[in-house]
Amino acid sequence: MWSVTAPGQGGFSDAGRGLQCPGWRRVPVNIRAMDAIKVDLAVIGFGKGGKTLVGALAKAGKRVVLIEQSDQMYGGTCINIGCVPTKALVFQTEHPDRRVDQATWFRQAVTKKTTLVEAMRDKNFQLFDSPETSTVITGRARFADQHTLVVTAGGDELTVEAATIVINTGAVPLVPPIPGLADSKHVVTSTGMLALTEQPRELVILGGGYVGVEFASMHAAFGTKVTLIQRGTQLLPAEDPDIAAEVQALLTAAGVTVLTDTTVESVVDDGDRAVVTCRTTDGSALTVGGDVVLAALGRRPMTDGLGLAEVGVEVGQRGEVVVDEYLRTSLPHVYAVGDVNGGPQFTYISLDDFRVVLDQLTGTGKRSTADRAFVPHVVFTTPPLARVGMTEAQARATGRPLKIAVRKVADMAIVPRAKIVGDARGVMKAIVDAQTDEVLGVAMLAHDAHETVNTLAVALRLGATASVLRDGIYTHPSMTEAFNDLFANLA
């Protein structure tokens, strides 16, 4: 039988913590068992957009529940198996402990990462499970009808009736039907990669997108022998070829073997390692091996088992919940936020999804995803690659006359910050409308690019031109001073 603490409902005790089936890690005590509850809002999944919405409406006095299927995912993907643990490990690679050997250093880094993740996970549970705010229910949810969810854990069931339901279940790694890939004991996804406690000796990464490139950079820095296999002609296919080539050169210099134009045909276990058989575009066959193989081949929205079709929630070809610009599904009281709705898979997009839905529920209802402009993104290599706005290819497709500047960080004499920190690697590229001086896009592979790009994004949203950025007054020595150089070299 279930137990629950729920704010604002008579007959519920305040003594317990959360709502779980006996045997789970957190088991409430001294509270009444219930079979059904009725709330204003039910959110399925603990990701950024959903949990922030829970917090906001709970503070407004609404009856709110947050349903999460695993007590290892309190706080969502970013905290547990995404942004936080990966970037924590990247930070450790940039601050090596030279007193110990590489294997020990890796174990120390993993321990620090795990300690951080567990602390943040526990804090998230505490924030969102409180008699005064909201209730966390640990179990798997599915739609029973358009306003009712059935949550199961073990043999127990709880019925949740909600006026508004938000689907916030995120995305999961893709494992395509490559022979042997799903069966190999040496193959992991990004989730399994982050769970490793021992340093791989040889790591084979399948996929040259953001995830694959980040793990390649990270593990090469730890001293692992890394081979990265990309089916397409370049790494990071969403970037311009010249920028992708700079990233590839960065990885190669770090010791990564990069194989482009190479298709994986099979994976076969051979004792304590896996052998990956590939074929290049010219027809040549080759094999590479490693004790760990990372399948970094994309992510798909997680909608399995929710019962969406049965209640009329439309799902797209990739499994995404179909939404309009206000994040409403085909049912007007059901919304989808975060990775599950098929939009950009970034935590900060999920946070903006929260703002859109909150405005629907408590505001004017005018805010929409169409309002977004100059949203940046970052690949956390060392140094990081950040971009905001268009690539050169996208800008040329508009037919506008362009001015372009491409500058090596090492050649920027007025930007000593990179040399001060000992990392003057990388390149910056700006694309500008030659007639209007409008900045169309900027890519930066440079120290602190993950921070600098946010300043640039705000400036572009406010209409700053290339001339304004060129003539800006910036602190010294800082990486932002690169704008003085970059926008002075347009041609």
CSV table of C-alpha atoms in Angstrom, one decimal:
chain,number,residue,atom,x,y,z
A,1,MET,CA,0.0,0.0,0.0
A,2,TRP,CA,1.2,3.5,-0.8
A,3,SER,CA,1.9,6.3,1.7
A,4,VAL,CA,1.8,10.0,0.9
A,5,THR,CA,2.4,13.5,2.2
A,6,ALA,CA,0.4,16.0,0.2
A,7,PRO,CA,0.0,19.7,0.9
A,8,GLY,CA,-3.4,21.2,1.2
A,9,GLN,CA,-5.4,18.0,1.5
A,10,GLY,CA,-7.2,17.1,4.7
A,11,GLY,CA,-6.6,13.7,6.2
A,12,PHE,CA,-2.9,13.5,5.2
A,13,SER,CA,-0.2,13.2,7.9
A,14,ASP,CA,2.9,15.4,7.7
A,15,ALA,CA,5.2,12.9,9.4
A,16,GLY,CA,6.5,11.1,6.3
A,17,ARG,CA,8.9,11.9,3.5
A,18,GLY,CA,7.8,11.2,0.0
A,19,LEU,CA,5.6,8.5,-1.5
A,20,GLN,CA,7.2,5.2,-2.3
A,21,CYS,CA,6.6,1.5,-2.3
A,22,PRO,CA,8.2,-0.4,0.6
A,23,GLY,CA,11.7,-1.5,-0.2
A,24,TRP,CA,12.7,1.7,-2.0
A,25,ARG,CA,15.6,3.8,-0.6
A,26,ARG,CA,13.4,6.4,1.1
A,27,VAL,CA,10.5,4.7,2.9
A,28,PRO,CA,8.0,7.0,4.7
A,29,VAL,CA,6.8,6.2,8.2
A,30,ASN,CA,3.9,7.0,10.3
A,31,ILE,CA,1.6,8.3,7.5
A,32,ARG,CA,-1.7,7.0,6.2
A,33,ALA,CA,-1.7,4.6,3.3
A,34,MET,CA,-3.8,5.9,0.3
A,35,ASP,CA,-5.0,4.5,-3.0
A,36,ALA,CA,-5.8,7.8,-4.7
A,37,ILE,CA,-5.1,11.5,-4.6
A,38,LYS,CA,-6.4,14.5,-6.4
A,39,VAL,CA,-4.2,17.4,-7.3
A,40,ASP,CA,-4.0,20.6,-9.4
A,41,LEU,CA,-0.8,19.6,-11.2
A,42,ALA,CA,1.0,16.3,-11.8
A,43,VAL,CA,4.4,16.3,-13.5
A,44,ILE,CA,5.9,13.1,-14.9
A,45,GLY,CA,9.7,13.2,-14.6
A,46,PHE,CA,12.1,15.2,-12.5
A,47,GLY,CA,13.8,17.3,-15.2
A,48,LYS,CA,14.5,21.0,-15.1
A,49,GLY,CA,11.4,22.3,-16.7
A,50,GLY,CA,9.0,20.1,-14.8
A,51,LYS,CA,10.5,20.4,-11.3
A,52,THR,CA,10.8,24.2,-11.6
A,53,LEU,CA,7.1,24.4,-12.5
A,54,VAL,CA,6.3,22.2,-9.5
A,55,GLY,CA,8.2,24.6,-7.3
A,56,ALA,CA,6.5,27.7,-8.7
A,57,LEU,CA,2.9,26.3,-8.4
A,58,ALA,CA,3.5,24.8,-5.0
A,59,LYS,CA,4.6,28.2,-3.7
A,60,ALA,CA,1.4,29.6,-5.2
A,61,GLY,CA,-0.6,27.2,-3.0
A,62,LYS,CA,-1.5,24.6,-5.6
A,63,ARG,CA,-1.7,20.9,-4.8
A,64,VAL,CA,1.2,19.5,-6.8
A,65,VAL,CA,2.9,16.1,-7.2
A,66,LEU,CA,6.1,15.2,-9.0
A,67,ILE,CA,6.4,11.6,-10.2
A,68,GLU,CA,9.8,10.1,-10.9
A,69,GLN,CA,10.3,6.4,-11.7
A,70,SER,CA,13.8,6.1,-10.2
A,71,ASP,CA,15.2,7.3,-6.9
A,72,GLN,CA,18.5,7.6,-8.7
A,73,MET,CA,17.1,10.3,-11.0
A,74,TYR,CA,15.8,12.9,-8.5
A,75,GLY,CA,16.8,16.2,-10.1
A,76,GLY,CA,16.6,14.9,-13.6
A,77,THR,CA,19.1,13.9,-16.4
A,78,CYS,CA,21.3,17.0,-16.1
A,79,ILE,CA,22.2,16.4,-12.4
A,80,ASN,CA,22.5,12.6,-12.5
A,81,ILE,CA,23.6,11.4,-15.9
A,82,GLY,CA,24.2,14.5,-18.0
A,83,CYS,CA,25.6,18.0,-17.6
A,84,VAL,CA,26.8,17.9,-14.0
A,85,PRO,CA,28.7,14.6,-13.9
A,86,THR,CA,30.3,15.1,-17.4
A,87,LYS,CA,31.4,18.7,-16.7
A,88,ALA,CA,32.6,17.6,-13.2
A,89,LEU,CA,34.9,15.1,-14.9
A,90,VAL,CA,36.0,17.6,-17.5
A,91,PHE,CA,37.0,20.0,-14.7
A,92,GLN,CA,39.1,17.2,-13.1
A,93,THR,CA,40.9,16.6,-16.4
A,94,GLU,CA,41.8,20.3,-16.4
A,95,HIS,CA,43.2,20.1,-12.9
A,96,PRO,CA,45.2,16.9,-12.7
A,97,ASP,CA,46.6,15.4,-9.5
A,98,ARG,CA,50.2,14.8,-10.6
A,99,ARG,CA,51.1,13.1,-7.3
A,100,VAL,CA,49.3,9.9,-8.3
A,101,ASP,CA,49.2,7.6,-11.3
A,102,GLN,CA,46.6,8.0,-14.0
A,103,ALA,CA,44.4,5.1,-12.7
A,104,THR,CA,44.3,6.6,-9.2
A,105,TRP,CA,43.7,10.1,-10.6
A,106,PHE,CA,40.7,8.7,-12.5
A,107,ARG,CA,39.2,7.0,-9.5
A,108,GLN,CA,39.7,10.2,-7.4
A,109,ALA,CA,37.9,12.2,-10.2
A,110,VAL,CA,35.0,9.7,-10.2
A,111,THR,CA,34.7,9.9,-6.4
A,112,LYS,CA,34.5,13.6,-6.5
A,113,LYS,CA,31.9,13.5,-9.3
A,114,THR,CA,29.8,10.9,-7.5
A,115,THR,CA,29.9,12.8,-4.2
A,116,LEU,CA,28.7,16.0,-6.0
A,117,VAL,CA,25.9,14.2,-7.9
A,118,GLU,CA,24.6,12.4,-4.8
A,119,ALA,CA,24.5,15.6,-2.8
A,120,MET,CA,22.6,17.4,-5.5
A,121,ARG,CA,20.2,14.5,-6.0
A,122,ASP,CA,19.4,14.4,-2.2
A,123,LYS,CA,19.0,18.2,-2.2
A,124,ASN,CA,16.5,18.0,-5.1
A,125,PHE,CA,14.4,15.5,-3.2
A,126,GLN,CA,14.4,17.7,-0.1
A,127,LEU,CA,13.4,20.7,-2.2
A,128,PHE,CA,10.5,19.1,-3.9
A,129,ASP,CA,9.1,16.8,-1.2
A,130,SER,CA,7.8,18.8,1.7
A,131,PRO,CA,4.4,19.0,3.4
A,132,GLU,CA,4.4,22.7,2.8
A,133,THR,CA,5.2,22.6,-0.9
A,134,SER,CA,4.9,19.5,-3.1
A,135,THR,CA,5.0,15.7,-3.0
A,136,VAL,CA,7.5,13.4,-4.7
A,137,ILE,CA,6.0,10.1,-5.9
A,138,THR,CA,8.6,7.4,-6.8
A,139,GLY,CA,7.1,5.0,-9.4
A,140,ARG,CA,6.2,4.6,-13.1
A,141,ALA,CA,3.3,6.6,-14.4
A,142,ARG,CA,0.9,5.9,-17.2
A,143,PHE,CA,-2.3,7.6,-18.4
A,144,ALA,CA,-5.5,5.8,-17.4
A,145,ASP,CA,-7.7,8.5,-18.9
A,146,GLN,CA,-7.2,12.1,-19.9
A,147,HIS,CA,-7.0,13.4,-16.4
A,148,THR,CA,-5.8,10.3,-14.5
A,149,LEU,CA,-2.4,8.7,-14.0
A,150,VAL,CA,-1.8,5.3,-12.5
A,151,VAL,CA,1.6,5.1,-10.7
A,152,THR,CA,3.1,1.7,-10.1
A,153,ALA,CA,6.1,0.4,-8.1
A,154,GLY,CA,6.5,-3.3,-7.4
A,155,GLY,CA,3.0,-4.6,-6.9
A,156,ASP,CA,1.5,-1.4,-5.6
A,157,GLU,CA,-0.6,1.2,-7.5
A,158,LEU,CA,-1.6,4.8,-6.8
A,159,THR,CA,-4.2,6.8,-8.8
A,160,VAL,CA,-3.5,10.5,-9.3
A,161,GLU,CA,-6.2,12.7,-10.7
A,162,ALA,CA,-4.9,16.0,-12.0
A,163,ALA,CA,-6.4,19.1,-13.5
A,164,THR,CA,-3.1,19.7,-15.4
A,165,ILE,CA,-0.5,17.2,-16.4
A,166,VAL,CA,3.0,17.9,-17.7
A,167,ILE,CA,5.1,15.2,-19.5
A,168,ASN,CA,8.7,15.8,-18.5
A,169,THR,CA,10.3,12.3,-19.1
A,170,GLY,CA,13.3,13.4,-21.1
A,171,ALA,CA,15.2,11.3,-23.6
A,172,VAL,CA,17.3,8.2,-23.6
A,173,PRO,CA,20.3,7.1,-25.6
A,174,LEU,CA,19.8,5.5,-29.0
A,175,VAL,CA,21.2,2.0,-29.6
A,176,PRO,CA,20.7,1.4,-33.3
A,177,PRO,CA,20.4,-2.2,-34.7
A,178,ILE,CA,24.1,-2.7,-35.5
A,179,PRO,CA,24.9,-6.4,-35.2
A,180,GLY,CA,26.3,-7.2,-31.8
A,181,LEU,CA,26.0,-3.7,-30.4
A,182,ALA,CA,23.1,-4.4,-28.0
A,183,ASP,CA,24.6,-7.8,-26.9
A,184,SER,CA,28.2,-6.8,-26.2
A,185,LYS,CA,29.1,-6.7,-22.5
A,186,HIS,CA,31.7,-4.0,-23.3
A,187,VAL,CA,29.2,-1.5,-24.9
A,188,VAL,CA,27.8,1.3,-22.8
A,189,THR,CA,25.8,4.4,-23.5
A,190,SER,CA,26.6,7.8,-21.9
A,191,THR,CA,24.8,6.7,-18.8
A,192,GLY,CA,27.0,3.6,-18.4
A,193,MET,CA,30.1,5.6,-19.2
A,194,LEU,CA,29.5,7.9,-16.3
A,195,ALA,CA,29.0,4.9,-14.0
A,196,LEU,CA,32.5,3.6,-14.7
A,197,THR,CA,34.8,3.5,-11.6
A,198,GLU,CA,37.9,2.3,-13.4
A,199,GLN,CA,39.7,4.0,-16.2
A,200,PRO,CA,39.3,2.3,-19.6
A,201,ARG,CA,42.5,1.2,-21.2
A,202,GLU,CA,41.2,1.6,-24.7
A,203,LEU,CA,38.0,3.4,-25.5
A,204,VAL,CA,36.2,3.2,-28.8
A,205,ILE,CA,33.5,5.9,-29.3
A,206,LEU,CA,30.8,5.4,-31.9
A,207,GLY,CA,29.5,8.8,-33.0
A,208,GLY,CA,31.1,12.2,-33.6
A,209,GLY,CA,28.4,14.5,-32.2
A,210,TYR,CA,28.5,16.6,-29.0
A,211,VAL,CA,28.4,13.6,-26.7
A,212,GLY,CA,31.0,11.6,-28.5
A,213,VAL,CA,33.4,14.5,-28.9
A,214,GLU,CA,33.1,15.5,-25.2
A,215,PHE,CA,33.8,12.0,-24.0
A,216,ALA,CA,36.7,11.7,-26.4
A,217,SER,CA,38.3,14.9,-25.2
A,218,MET,CA,37.7,14.0,-21.5
A,219,HIS,CA,39.1,10.5,-21.6
A,220,ALA,CA,42.1,11.4,-23.8
A,221,ALA,CA,43.0,13.9,-21.1
A,222,PHE,CA,42.8,11.2,-18.5
A,223,GLY,CA,45.3,9.2,-20.5
A,224,THR,CA,43.0,6.6,-22.2
A,225,LYS,CA,43.7,5.5,-25.7
A,226,VAL,CA,40.7,6.8,-27.6
A,227,THR,CA,39.4,6.0,-31.1
A,228,LEU,CA,36.4,8.1,-32.4
A,229,ILE,CA,34.4,6.7,-35.3
A,230,GLN,CA,32.1,9.1,-37.3
A,231,ARG,CA,30.0,7.9,-40.2
A,232,GLY,CA,29.8,11.3,-41.8
A,233,THR,CA,32.5,13.4,-43.4
A,234,GLN,CA,33.2,15.6,-40.4
A,235,LEU,CA,32.8,15.7,-36.6
A,236,LEU,CA,30.0,17.9,-35.2
A,237,PRO,CA,28.0,17.9,-38.4
A,238,ALA,CA,25.9,20.9,-37.2
A,239,GLU,CA,29.0,23.1,-37.3
A,240,ASP,CA,30.8,24.7,-40.3
A,241,PRO,CA,33.5,22.4,-41.8
A,242,ASP,CA,36.4,24.7,-40.8
A,243,ILE,CA,35.3,24.8,-37.2
A,244,ALA,CA,34.8,21.0,-37.1
A,245,ALA,CA,38.3,20.6,-38.6
A,246,GLU,CA,39.7,22.7,-35.8
A,247,VAL,CA,38.0,20.5,-33.2
A,248,GLN,CA,39.3,17.4,-34.9
A,249,ALA,CA,42.8,18.9,-34.9
A,250,LEU,CA,42.4,19.6,-31.2
A,251,LEU,CA,41.4,16.0,-30.5
A,252,THR,CA,44.2,14.6,-32.7
A,253,ALA,CA,46.7,16.6,-30.8
A,254,ALA,CA,45.4,15.2,-27.6
A,255,GLY,CA,46.0,11.7,-28.9
A,256,VAL,CA,42.6,10.7,-30.2
A,257,THR,CA,42.4,8.7,-33.4
A,258,VAL,CA,39.6,10.1,-35.4
A,259,LEU,CA,38.0,8.0,-38.2
A,260,THR,CA,35.5,9.9,-40.4
A,261,ASP,CA,33.6,8.6,-43.4
A,262,THR,CA,33.6,5.3,-41.5
A,263,THR,CA,30.5,3.1,-40.9
A,264,VAL,CA,30.3,0.5,-38.0
A,265,GLU,CA,29.2,-2.9,-39.3
A,266,SER,CA,29.4,-5.0,-36.2
A,267,VAL,CA,30.6,-5.4,-32.6
A,268,VAL,CA,31.9,-8.7,-31.4
A,269,ASP,CA,33.2,-9.5,-27.9
A,270,ASP,CA,36.6,-11.1,-27.7
A,271,GLY,CA,37.4,-11.9,-24.0
A,272,ASP,CA,38.1,-8.7,-22.1
A,273,ARG,CA,37.6,-6.4,-25.1
A,274,ALA,CA,35.2,-5.8,-28.0
A,275,VAL,CA,36.2,-5.7,-31.6
A,276,VAL,CA,34.5,-3.1,-33.8
A,277,THR,CA,34.4,-3.9,-37.6
A,278,CYS,CA,34.0,-0.9,-39.8
A,279,ARG,CA,34.0,0.0,-43.5
A,280,THR,CA,35.2,3.3,-45.0
A,281,THR,CA,33.5,5.1,-47.9
A,282,ASP,CA,36.1,3.7,-50.3
A,283,GLY,CA,35.1,0.2,-49.4
A,284,SER,CA,38.1,-0.6,-47.2
A,285,ALA,CA,37.5,-2.7,-44.1
A,286,LEU,CA,39.2,-2.1,-40.7
A,287,THR,CA,38.8,-3.2,-37.1
A,288,VAL,CA,39.4,-1.3,-33.9
A,289,GLY,CA,39.2,-2.7,-30.4
A,290,GLY,CA,38.7,-1.6,-26.8
A,291,ASP,CA,37.8,-2.7,-23.4
A,292,VAL,CA,34.9,-0.1,-23.5
A,293,VAL,CA,32.8,0.9,-26.5
A,294,LEU,CA,30.7,4.0,-26.1
A,295,ALA,CA,27.6,4.2,-28.3
A,296,ALA,CA,27.1,8.0,-28.6
A,297,LEU,CA,24.7,7.8,-31.5
A,298,GLY,CA,22.0,10.2,-30.5
A,299,ARG,CA,19.1,10.3,-28.0
A,300,ARG,CA,15.4,9.7,-28.5
A,301,PRO,CA,12.4,11.1,-26.5
A,302,MET,CA,11.3,8.8,-23.8
A,303,THR,CA,7.6,8.1,-24.2
A,304,ASP,CA,7.5,4.3,-23.9
A,305,GLY,CA,4.8,3.0,-21.5
A,306,LEU,CA,3.1,6.3,-20.9
A,307,GLY,CA,-0.1,5.2,-22.6
A,308,LEU,CA,-0.3,8.4,-24.7
A,309,ALA,CA,-2.0,7.0,-27.8
A,310,GLU,CA,-4.8,5.5,-25.6
A,311,VAL,CA,-5.8,9.0,-24.4
A,312,GLY,CA,-5.2,10.9,-27.6
A,313,VAL,CA,-1.8,12.5,-27.0
A,314,GLU,CA,-0.2,12.8,-30.4
A,315,VAL,CA,3.4,11.4,-30.8
A,316,GLY,CA,5.7,12.1,-33.7
A,317,GLN,CA,7.8,9.8,-35.8
A,318,ARG,CA,10.8,10.0,-33.5
A,319,GLY,CA,8.7,9.3,-30.4
A,320,GLU,CA,8.5,12.9,-29.4
A,321,VAL,CA,5.3,14.4,-27.8
A,322,VAL,CA,3.9,16.7,-30.5
A,323,VAL,CA,3.3,20.2,-29.1
A,324,ASP,CA,2.4,23.7,-30.3
A,325,GLU,CA,4.5,26.8,-29.7
A,326,TYR,CA,2.9,27.0,-26.2
A,327,LEU,CA,4.0,23.5,-25.5
A,328,ARG,CA,0.4,22.2,-25.4
A,329,THR,CA,-0.2,18.7,-26.6
A,330,SER,CA,-3.3,17.5,-28.5
A,331,LEU,CA,-5.0,17.6,-25.1
A,332,PRO,CA,-5.3,21.3,-24.0
A,333,HIS,CA,-4.6,20.5,-20.3
A,334,VAL,CA,-1.5,18.3,-21.0
A,335,TYR,CA,1.8,19.9,-21.8
A,336,ALA,CA,5.3,18.5,-22.7
A,337,VAL,CA,8.5,20.1,-21.6
A,338,GLY,CA,12.2,19.4,-22.1
A,339,ASP,CA,13.8,16.7,-24.3
A,340,VAL,CA,10.6,14.7,-24.6
A,341,ASN,CA,8.9,17.3,-26.9
A,342,GLY,CA,11.5,17.0,-29.6
A,343,GLY,CA,13.1,20.4,-29.2
A,344,PRO,CA,16.8,21.2,-28.6
A,345,GLN,CA,18.1,18.9,-25.9
A,346,PHE,CA,19.5,21.4,-23.5
A,347,THR,CA,18.7,22.0,-19.8
A,348,TYR,CA,18.3,25.7,-20.4
A,349,ILE,CA,15.7,25.1,-23.1
A,350,SER,CA,13.8,23.0,-20.6
A,351,LEU,CA,14.0,25.9,-18.1
A,352,ASP,CA,12.5,28.2,-20.8
A,353,ASP,CA,9.8,25.6,-21.4
A,354,PHE,CA,8.9,26.0,-17.8
A,355,ARG,CA,8.4,29.8,-18.4
A,356,VAL,CA,6.2,29.2,-21.3
A,357,VAL,CA,3.9,26.7,-19.5
A,358,LEU,CA,3.9,28.9,-16.3
A,359,ASP,CA,2.7,31.8,-18.4
A,360,GLN,CA,-0.1,29.5,-19.8
A,361,LEU,CA,-1.2,28.5,-16.3
A,362,THR,CA,-0.8,31.7,-14.3
A,363,GLY,CA,0.1,34.5,-16.7
A,364,THR,CA,-1.0,36.2,-19.9
A,365,GLY,CA,-0.6,33.1,-22.0
A,366,LYS,CA,1.4,35.0,-24.7
A,367,ARG,CA,4.9,33.7,-24.1
A,368,SER,CA,5.9,31.0,-26.6
A,369,THR,CA,8.8,29.1,-28.0
A,370,ALA,CA,8.7,31.4,-31.0
A,371,ASP,CA,10.1,34.2,-28.8
A,372,ARG,CA,13.5,32.5,-28.5
A,373,ALA,CA,16.4,34.1,-30.3
A,374,PHE,CA,20.1,33.7,-30.3
A,375,VAL,CA,20.1,30.6,-28.1
A,376,PRO,CA,23.8,29.5,-27.5
A,377,HIS,CA,25.2,26.0,-27.2
A,378,VAL,CA,28.5,24.6,-26.0
A,379,VAL,CA,30.6,21.5,-26.6
A,380,PHE,CA,32.7,21.0,-23.5
A,381,THR,CA,36.0,20.1,-25.1
A,382,THR,CA,39.1,21.6,-23.6
A,383,PRO,CA,39.0,24.4,-24.6
A,384,PRO,CA,35.2,24.5,-25.2
A,385,LEU,CA,33.5,25.2,-28.5
A,386,ALA,CA,30.6,27.6,-28.2
A,387,ARG,CA,28.3,29.0,-30.9
A,388,VAL,CA,25.4,31.4,-31.1
A,389,GLY,CA,23.4,32.2,-34.2
A,390,MET,CA,24.0,30.9,-37.7
A,391,THR,CA,26.8,28.9,-39.2
A,392,GLU,CA,28.4,30.3,-42.4
A,393,ALA,CA,26.5,27.8,-44.4
A,394,GLN,CA,23.2,28.9,-42.9
A,395,ALA,CA,24.0,32.5,-43.4
A,396,ARG,CA,24.9,32.0,-47.1
A,397,ALA,CA,21.6,30.2,-47.6
A,398,THR,CA,19.8,33.4,-46.8
A,399,GLY,CA,21.3,35.1,-49.8
A,400,ARG,CA,22.6,38.1,-47.7
A,401,PRO,CA,26.0,39.7,-48.6
A,402,LEU,CA,28.4,38.6,-45.8
A,403,LYS,CA,31.5,39.7,-44.1
A,404,ILE,CA,33.4,37.0,-42.2
A,405,ALA,CA,36.3,37.0,-39.8
A,406,VAL,CA,38.3,34.0,-38.7
A,407,ARG,CA,40.9,34.5,-36.1
A,408,LYS,CA,43.3,32.1,-34.3
A,409,VAL,CA,43.2,32.8,-30.6
A,410,ALA,CA,47.0,32.7,-30.5
A,411,ASP,CA,47.2,35.5,-33.0
A,412,MET,CA,45.0,37.9,-31.0
A,413,ALA,CA,47.7,40.1,-29.5
A,414,ILE,CA,45.2,42.2,-27.5
A,415,VAL,CA,43.8,39.0,-25.8
A,416,PRO,CA,46.5,38.0,-23.3
A,417,ARG,CA,44.1,36.1,-21.1
A,418,ALA,CA,44.5,32.9,-23.1
A,419,LYS,CA,48.2,33.0,-22.7
A,420,ILE,CA,48.0,33.9,-19.0
A,421,VAL,CA,46.0,30.7,-18.3
A,422,GLY,CA,48.3,28.7,-20.6
A,423,ASP,CA,45.8,27.8,-23.3
A,424,ALA,CA,45.9,29.9,-26.4
A,425,ARG,CA,44.6,27.1,-28.6
A,426,GLY,CA,41.5,27.5,-30.8
A,427,VAL,CA,39.8,29.8,-33.2
A,428,MET,CA,37.0,32.4,-33.4
A,429,LYS,CA,34.7,33.0,-36.4
A,430,ALA,CA,32.1,35.8,-36.9
A,431,ILE,CA,29.5,36.1,-39.7
A,432,VAL,CA,28.0,39.5,-40.3
A,433,ASP,CA,25.5,41.0,-42.8
A,434,ALA,CA,27.7,43.3,-44.9
A,435,GLN,CA,24.9,45.8,-45.5
A,436,THR,CA,23.3,46.1,-42.1
A,437,ASP,CA,26.2,45.2,-39.8
A,438,GLU,CA,24.0,42.7,-38.1
A,439,VAL,CA,25.8,39.8,-36.4
A,440,LEU,CA,24.4,36.6,-37.8
A,441,GLY,CA,26.5,34.1,-35.9
A,442,VAL,CA,29.7,33.6,-33.9
A,443,ALA,CA,31.6,30.4,-33.2
A,444,MET,CA,34.4,30.3,-30.5
A,445,LEU,CA,36.7,27.4,-29.8
A,446,ALA,CA,38.6,29.1,-27.0
A,447,HIS,CA,39.3,29.2,-23.3
A,448,ASP,CA,36.2,30.4,-21.4
A,449,ALA,CA,34.0,30.3,-24.6
A,450,HIS,CA,31.2,28.7,-22.5
A,451,GLU,CA,31.0,31.9,-20.5
A,452,THR,CA,31.8,34.5,-23.2
A,453,VAL,CA,29.1,33.2,-25.5
A,454,ASN,CA,26.4,34.1,-23.0
A,455,THR,CA,27.5,37.8,-23.0
A,456,LEU,CA,27.5,37.7,-26.8
A,457,ALA,CA,24.0,36.1,-26.9
A,458,VAL,CA,22.5,38.8,-24.7
A,459,ALA,CA,24.1,41.5,-26.8
A,460,LEU,CA,22.7,40.0,-30.0
A,461,ARG,CA,19.2,39.7,-28.5
A,462,LEU,CA,19.4,43.4,-27.7
A,463,GLY,CA,20.4,44.3,-31.3
A,464,ALA,CA,24.2,45.0,-30.8
A,465,THR,CA,25.9,45.3,-34.2
A,466,ALA,CA,29.3,44.2,-35.2
A,467,SER,CA,30.6,47.8,-34.8
A,468,VAL,CA,29.2,48.0,-31.3
A,469,LEU,CA,30.9,44.8,-30.3
A,470,ARG,CA,34.2,45.8,-32.1
A,471,ASP,CA,34.3,49.1,-30.1
A,472,GLY,CA,33.1,47.7,-26.8
A,473,ILE,CA,34.9,48.5,-23.6
A,474,TYR,CA,35.8,45.2,-21.9
A,475,THR,CA,37.7,44.4,-18.7
A,476,HIS,CA,41.4,43.5,-19.1
A,477,PRO,CA,42.7,40.8,-19.3
A,478,SER,CA,39.6,38.9,-20.3
A,479,MET,CA,38.5,36.6,-23.1
A,480,THR,CA,35.7,39.1,-23.9
A,481,GLU,CA,38.4,41.4,-25.3
A,482,ALA,CA,38.5,39.0,-28.3
A,483,PHE,CA,35.4,40.9,-29.6
A,484,ASN,CA,37.6,44.0,-30.2
A,485,ASP,CA,39.9,41.9,-32.4
A,486,LEU,CA,37.4,39.6,-34.0
A,487,PHE,CA,35.0,42.2,-35.3
A,488,ALA,CA,37.8,44.5,-36.4
A,489,ASN,CA,38.9,41.8,-38.9
A,490,LEU,CA,35.8,41.3,-40.9
A,491,ALA,CA,36.3,41.0,-44.7
